[in-house]
Amino acid sequence: MYAKLPDYVRRTSLELGLKRKRSKDKDFVSTFLSKHLPDKRLRHGEGDLTHKVEMLDNTVSKKKKKGFDLRPQKRKALSVRERKEMKLFEPKPEEQKYEMYLPMHQLWKDYMTEIVDFKRVDPSNANFQDLMLKADYHGSILSVWKSKCPSYVGIRGILIQETKNTMKLITEENKLKIIPKANTVFMLEVEDLTITIYGNHFRVKPSMRTTRKFKERATIDL
């Protein structure tokens, strides 16, 4: 039933480096690898293909390196103190020119005529008063009518910046004046109408004033 292999088969196997294996757990593949792979790679287990998985795709490991975050870092915003130290919102000396802000004043006048019909307006109307509380006054010409600090009385200029507690004006003398809202009464004129602003009632941020609900209370004169 069984016969010996021809001599040329034996000679070919010797030229390929194949050895006769009597053990059943040794096959042709392991014999071929031991012949052609370097000893160093065999010691690392590359000769054993029964328990090794080879990834053919060029996949990227999802593991993050130690101490390195792959997510984009959010830029930290400047604090209020840092903005003040950098003077980001302070006008430079060469920018403190009254004539430079006259076009801004004209834009403010156009803005007021769009939101208010001054030909039919009733100053005693509650809707008009509420509108004036929420209006934007950047570019308006304000005058200090009353103040507990006498040196502020009479100052007049274009409002270039409003904060929670101050009004910054550029006067006709090209000087920057910072007037506190507390205990100060301002006046402005638009379309032959004089409007009085009590600083104590305006001690909020301009952005919050547009959405804030004001409570009716008696005005205490200075």
CSV table of N, CA, C and O in Angstrom, one decimal, residues 18-82:
chain,number,residue,atom,x,y,z
A,18,LEU,N,14.9,20.8,3.7
A,18,LEU,CA,13.8,20.1,4.5
A,18,LEU,C,14.3,18.9,5.1
A,18,LEU,O,15.2,18.2,4.6
A,19,LYS,N,13.9,18.7,6.3
A,19,LYS,CA,14.3,17.6,7.1
A,19,LYS,C,13.2,16.6,7.4
A,19,LYS,O,12.0,17.1,7.4
A,20,ARG,N,13.5,15.4,7.5
A,20,ARG,CA,12.5,14.4,7.8
A,20,ARG,C,12.0,14.6,9.2
A,20,ARG,O,12.8,14.7,10.2
A,21,LYS,N,10.7,14.8,9.4
A,21,LYS,CA,10.1,15.0,10.7
A,21,LYS,C,9.2,13.9,11.1
A,21,LYS,O,8.3,13.5,10.3
A,22,ARG,N,9.5,13.2,12.2
A,22,ARG,CA,8.7,12.1,12.6
A,22,ARG,C,7.6,12.6,13.6
A,22,ARG,O,6.6,11.9,13.8
A,23,SER,N,7.7,13.8,14.2
A,23,SER,CA,6.7,14.3,15.1
A,23,SER,C,5.6,14.9,14.3
A,23,SER,O,5.8,15.6,13.3
A,24,LYS,N,4.4,14.7,14.8
A,24,LYS,CA,3.2,15.2,14.1
A,24,LYS,C,3.0,16.7,14.2
A,24,LYS,O,2.3,17.3,13.4
A,25,ASP,N,3.5,17.3,15.3
A,25,ASP,CA,3.3,18.7,15.5
A,25,ASP,C,4.2,19.6,14.7
A,25,ASP,O,4.3,20.8,14.9
A,26,LYS,N,5.1,19.0,13.9
A,26,LYS,CA,6.1,19.8,13.1
A,26,LYS,C,5.6,19.6,11.7
A,26,LYS,O,5.5,18.5,11.2
A,27,ASP,N,5.5,20.7,11.0
A,27,ASP,CA,5.0,20.7,9.6
A,27,ASP,C,6.0,21.4,8.7
A,27,ASP,O,7.1,21.8,9.1
A,28,PHE,N,5.6,21.5,7.4
A,28,PHE,CA,6.4,22.0,6.4
A,28,PHE,C,6.7,23.5,6.6
A,28,PHE,O,7.8,24.0,6.4
A,29,VAL,N,5.7,24.3,7.1
A,29,VAL,CA,5.8,25.7,7.3
A,29,VAL,C,6.9,26.1,8.3
A,29,VAL,O,7.8,26.9,8.1
A,30,SER,N,6.8,25.4,9.5
A,30,SER,CA,7.8,25.6,10.5
A,30,SER,C,9.2,25.3,10.1
A,30,SER,O,10.2,26.0,10.4
A,31,THR,N,9.4,24.2,9.3
A,31,THR,CA,10.7,23.8,8.8
A,31,THR,C,11.2,24.8,7.8
A,31,THR,O,12.4,25.2,7.9
A,32,PHE,N,10.3,25.4,7.0
A,32,PHE,CA,10.7,26.3,6.0
A,32,PHE,C,11.2,27.7,6.6
A,32,PHE,O,12.2,28.3,6.3
A,33,LEU,N,10.4,28.1,7.7
A,33,LEU,CA,10.8,29.3,8.4
A,33,LEU,C,12.1,29.2,9.1
A,33,LEU,O,12.9,30.1,9.2
A,34,SER,N,12.3,28.1,9.7
A,34,SER,CA,13.5,27.9,10.5
A,34,SER,C,14.7,27.9,9.6
A,34,SER,O,15.8,28.2,10.0
A,35,LYS,N,14.5,27.6,8.3
A,35,LYS,CA,15.6,27.6,7.3
A,35,LYS,C,15.9,29.0,6.8
A,35,LYS,O,17.0,29.4,6.6
A,36,HIS,N,14.8,29.8,6.6
A,36,HIS,CA,15.0,31.1,5.9
A,36,HIS,C,14.9,32.3,6.8
A,36,HIS,O,15.3,33.4,6.3
A,37,LEU,N,14.4,32.2,8.0
A,37,LEU,CA,14.3,33.4,8.9
A,37,LEU,C,15.5,33.5,9.7
A,37,LEU,O,16.0,32.4,10.2
A,38,PRO,N,16.0,34.7,10.0
A,38,PRO,CA,17.1,34.8,11.0
A,38,PRO,C,16.8,34.3,12.3
A,38,PRO,O,15.6,34.3,12.8
A,39,ASP,N,17.8,33.9,13.1
A,39,ASP,CA,17.6,33.4,14.4
A,39,ASP,C,17.0,34.5,15.4
A,39,ASP,O,16.2,34.1,16.2
A,40,LYS,N,17.3,35.7,15.2
A,40,LYS,CA,16.8,36.8,16.0
A,40,LYS,C,15.3,36.9,15.9
A,40,LYS,O,14.6,37.1,16.9
A,41,ARG,N,14.8,36.8,14.7
A,41,ARG,CA,13.3,36.9,14.5
A,41,ARG,C,12.6,35.7,15.0
A,41,ARG,O,11.5,35.8,15.4
A,42,LEU,N,13.3,34.6,14.9
A,42,LEU,CA,12.7,33.3,15.4
A,42,LEU,C,12.5,33.4,16.9
A,42,LEU,O,11.6,32.9,17.5
A,43,ARG,N,13.5,34.0,17.6
A,43,ARG,CA,13.5,34.1,19.1
A,43,ARG,C,12.3,35.0,19.5
A,43,ARG,O,11.8,34.9,20.6
A,44,HIS,N,11.9,36.0,18.7
A,44,HIS,CA,10.8,36.9,19.0
A,44,HIS,C,9.5,36.3,18.7
A,44,HIS,O,8.5,36.9,18.8
A,45,GLY,N,9.5,35.0,18.2
A,45,GLY,CA,8.2,34.3,18.0
A,45,GLY,C,7.6,34.5,16.7
A,45,GLY,O,6.4,34.1,16.5
A,46,GLU,N,8.4,35.0,15.7
A,46,GLU,CA,7.8,35.1,14.3
A,46,GLU,C,7.7,33.8,13.6
A,46,GLU,O,7.0,33.7,12.7
A,47,GLY,N,8.3,32.8,14.1
A,47,GLY,CA,8.2,31.5,13.5
A,47,GLY,C,6.9,30.8,13.9
A,47,GLY,O,6.5,29.8,13.2
A,48,ASP,N,6.2,31.2,15.0
A,48,ASP,CA,5.0,30.6,15.4
A,48,ASP,C,3.8,31.4,14.8
A,48,ASP,O,3.5,32.5,15.3
A,49,LEU,N,3.2,30.9,13.8
A,49,LEU,CA,2.1,31.6,13.1
A,49,LEU,C,0.7,31.2,13.6
A,49,LEU,O,-0.3,31.6,13.0
A,50,THR,N,0.7,30.3,14.5
A,50,THR,CA,-0.6,29.7,14.9
A,50,THR,C,-1.4,30.6,15.8
A,50,THR,O,-2.6,30.6,15.9
A,51,HIS,N,-0.7,31.5,16.6
A,51,HIS,CA,-1.4,32.4,17.5
A,51,HIS,C,-1.1,33.9,17.3
A,51,HIS,O,-1.2,34.7,18.2
A,52,LYS,N,-0.7,34.2,16.1
A,52,LYS,CA,-0.3,35.6,15.8
A,52,LYS,C,-1.3,36.2,14.8
A,52,LYS,O,-1.6,35.5,13.8
A,53,VAL,N,-1.7,37.4,15.1
A,53,VAL,CA,-2.7,38.1,14.2
A,53,VAL,C,-1.9,39.2,13.5
A,53,VAL,O,-1.3,40.1,14.2
A,54,GLU,N,-1.9,39.3,12.2
A,54,GLU,CA,-1.3,40.3,11.4
A,54,GLU,C,-2.3,41.3,10.9
A,54,GLU,O,-3.3,40.9,10.2
A,55,MET,N,-2.2,42.6,11.3
A,55,MET,CA,-3.0,43.7,10.8
A,55,MET,C,-2.6,44.2,9.4
A,55,MET,O,-1.4,44.7,9.3
A,56,LEU,N,-3.3,44.0,8.4
A,56,LEU,CA,-2.9,44.3,7.0
A,56,LEU,C,-3.2,45.8,6.7
A,56,LEU,O,-2.6,46.4,5.9
A,57,ASP,N,-4.2,46.4,7.4
A,57,ASP,CA,-4.6,47.8,7.2
A,57,ASP,C,-3.6,48.7,8.0
A,57,ASP,O,-3.1,48.3,9.0
A,58,ASN,N,-3.5,49.9,7.4
A,58,ASN,CA,-2.6,50.9,8.1
A,58,ASN,C,-3.4,51.6,9.2
A,58,ASN,O,-3.8,52.8,9.0
A,59,THR,N,-3.8,50.9,10.2
A,59,THR,CA,-4.6,51.5,11.3
A,59,THR,C,-3.8,52.3,12.3
A,59,THR,O,-2.6,52.1,12.4
A,60,VAL,N,-4.4,53.3,12.9
A,60,VAL,CA,-3.8,54.2,13.9
A,60,VAL,C,-4.3,53.8,15.2
A,60,VAL,O,-5.5,53.6,15.5
A,61,SER,N,-3.4,53.6,16.1
A,61,SER,CA,-3.7,53.2,17.5
A,61,SER,C,-4.5,54.3,18.2
A,61,SER,O,-4.2,55.5,18.1
A,62,LYS,N,-5.6,53.9,18.8
A,62,LYS,CA,-6.5,54.9,19.5
A,62,LYS,C,-5.9,55.2,20.9
A,62,LYS,O,-6.5,56.1,21.6
A,63,LYS,N,-4.9,54.5,21.3
A,63,LYS,CA,-4.4,54.8,22.7
A,63,LYS,C,-3.6,56.1,22.7
A,63,LYS,O,-2.8,56.4,21.8
A,64,LYS,N,-3.9,56.9,23.6
A,64,LYS,CA,-3.2,58.2,23.8
A,64,LYS,C,-1.9,58.1,24.5
A,64,LYS,O,-1.7,57.3,25.4
A,65,LYS,N,-0.9,58.8,24.0
A,65,LYS,CA,0.4,58.7,24.6
A,65,LYS,C,0.3,59.3,26.0
A,65,LYS,O,-0.5,60.2,26.3
A,66,LYS,N,1.1,58.8,26.9
A,66,LYS,CA,1.1,59.3,28.3
A,66,LYS,C,1.5,60.7,28.3
A,66,LYS,O,2.5,61.1,27.8
A,67,GLY,N,0.6,61.5,29.0
A,67,GLY,CA,0.9,62.9,29.1
A,67,GLY,C,0.6,63.8,27.9
A,67,GLY,O,1.0,64.9,27.8
A,68,PHE,N,0.0,63.2,26.9
A,68,PHE,CA,-0.3,64.0,25.7
A,68,PHE,C,-1.8,63.8,25.3
A,68,PHE,O,-2.3,62.7,25.1
A,69,ASP,N,-2.5,64.9,25.2
A,69,ASP,CA,-3.9,64.9,24.9
A,69,ASP,C,-4.1,65.3,23.4
A,69,ASP,O,-3.7,66.3,23.0
A,70,LEU,N,-4.8,64.4,22.7
A,70,LEU,CA,-5.0,64.6,21.2
A,70,LEU,C,-6.1,65.6,21.0
A,70,LEU,O,-6.3,66.1,19.9
A,71,ARG,N,-7.0,65.9,22.0
A,71,ARG,CA,-8.1,66.8,21.8
A,71,ARG,C,-7.6,68.2,21.6
A,71,ARG,O,-6.6,68.6,22.2
A,72,PRO,N,-8.3,69.0,20.8
A,72,PRO,CA,-7.9,70.4,20.6
A,72,PRO,C,-8.1,71.2,21.9
A,72,PRO,O,-9.1,71.1,22.6
A,73,GLN,N,-7.1,72.0,22.3
A,73,GLN,CA,-7.1,72.7,23.5
A,73,GLN,C,-7.9,74.0,23.3
A,73,GLN,O,-7.7,74.7,22.3
A,74,LYS,N,-8.8,74.3,24.2
A,74,LYS,CA,-9.5,75.6,24.2
A,74,LYS,C,-8.6,76.7,24.7
A,74,LYS,O,-7.9,76.6,25.6
A,75,ARG,N,-8.7,77.8,23.9
A,75,ARG,CA,-7.9,79.0,24.3
A,75,ARG,C,-8.5,79.7,25.5
A,75,ARG,O,-9.7,80.0,25.5
A,76,LYS,N,-7.7,79.9,26.5
A,76,LYS,CA,-8.2,80.5,27.7
A,76,LYS,C,-8.4,82.0,27.5
A,76,LYS,O,-7.6,82.7,27.0
A,77,ALA,N,-9.6,82.5,27.9
A,77,ALA,CA,-9.9,83.9,27.7
A,77,ALA,C,-9.2,84.7,28.7
A,77,ALA,O,-8.9,84.3,29.8
A,78,LEU,N,-9.0,86.0,28.4
A,78,LEU,CA,-8.3,86.9,29.3
A,78,LEU,C,-9.3,87.3,30.4
A,78,LEU,O,-10.5,87.5,30.2
A,79,SER,N,-8.8,87.4,31.6
A,79,SER,CA,-9.6,87.8,32.7
A,79,SER,C,-9.8,89.3,32.7
A,79,SER,O,-9.1,90.0,31.9
A,80,VAL,N,-10.7,89.8,33.5
A,80,VAL,CA,-10.9,91.3,33.6
A,80,VAL,C,-9.7,92.0,34.0
A,80,VAL,O,-9.3,93.1,33.5
A,81,ARG,N,-9.0,91.4,35.0
A,81,ARG,CA,-7.8,92.1,35.5
A,81,ARG,C,-6.7,92.1,34.4
A,81,ARG,O,-6.0,93.2,34.2
A,82,GLU,N,-6.6,91.1,33.6
A,82,GLU,CA,-5.6,91.0,32.5
A,82,GLU,C,-5.9,92.1,31.4
A,82,GLU,O,-5.0,92.7,30.9
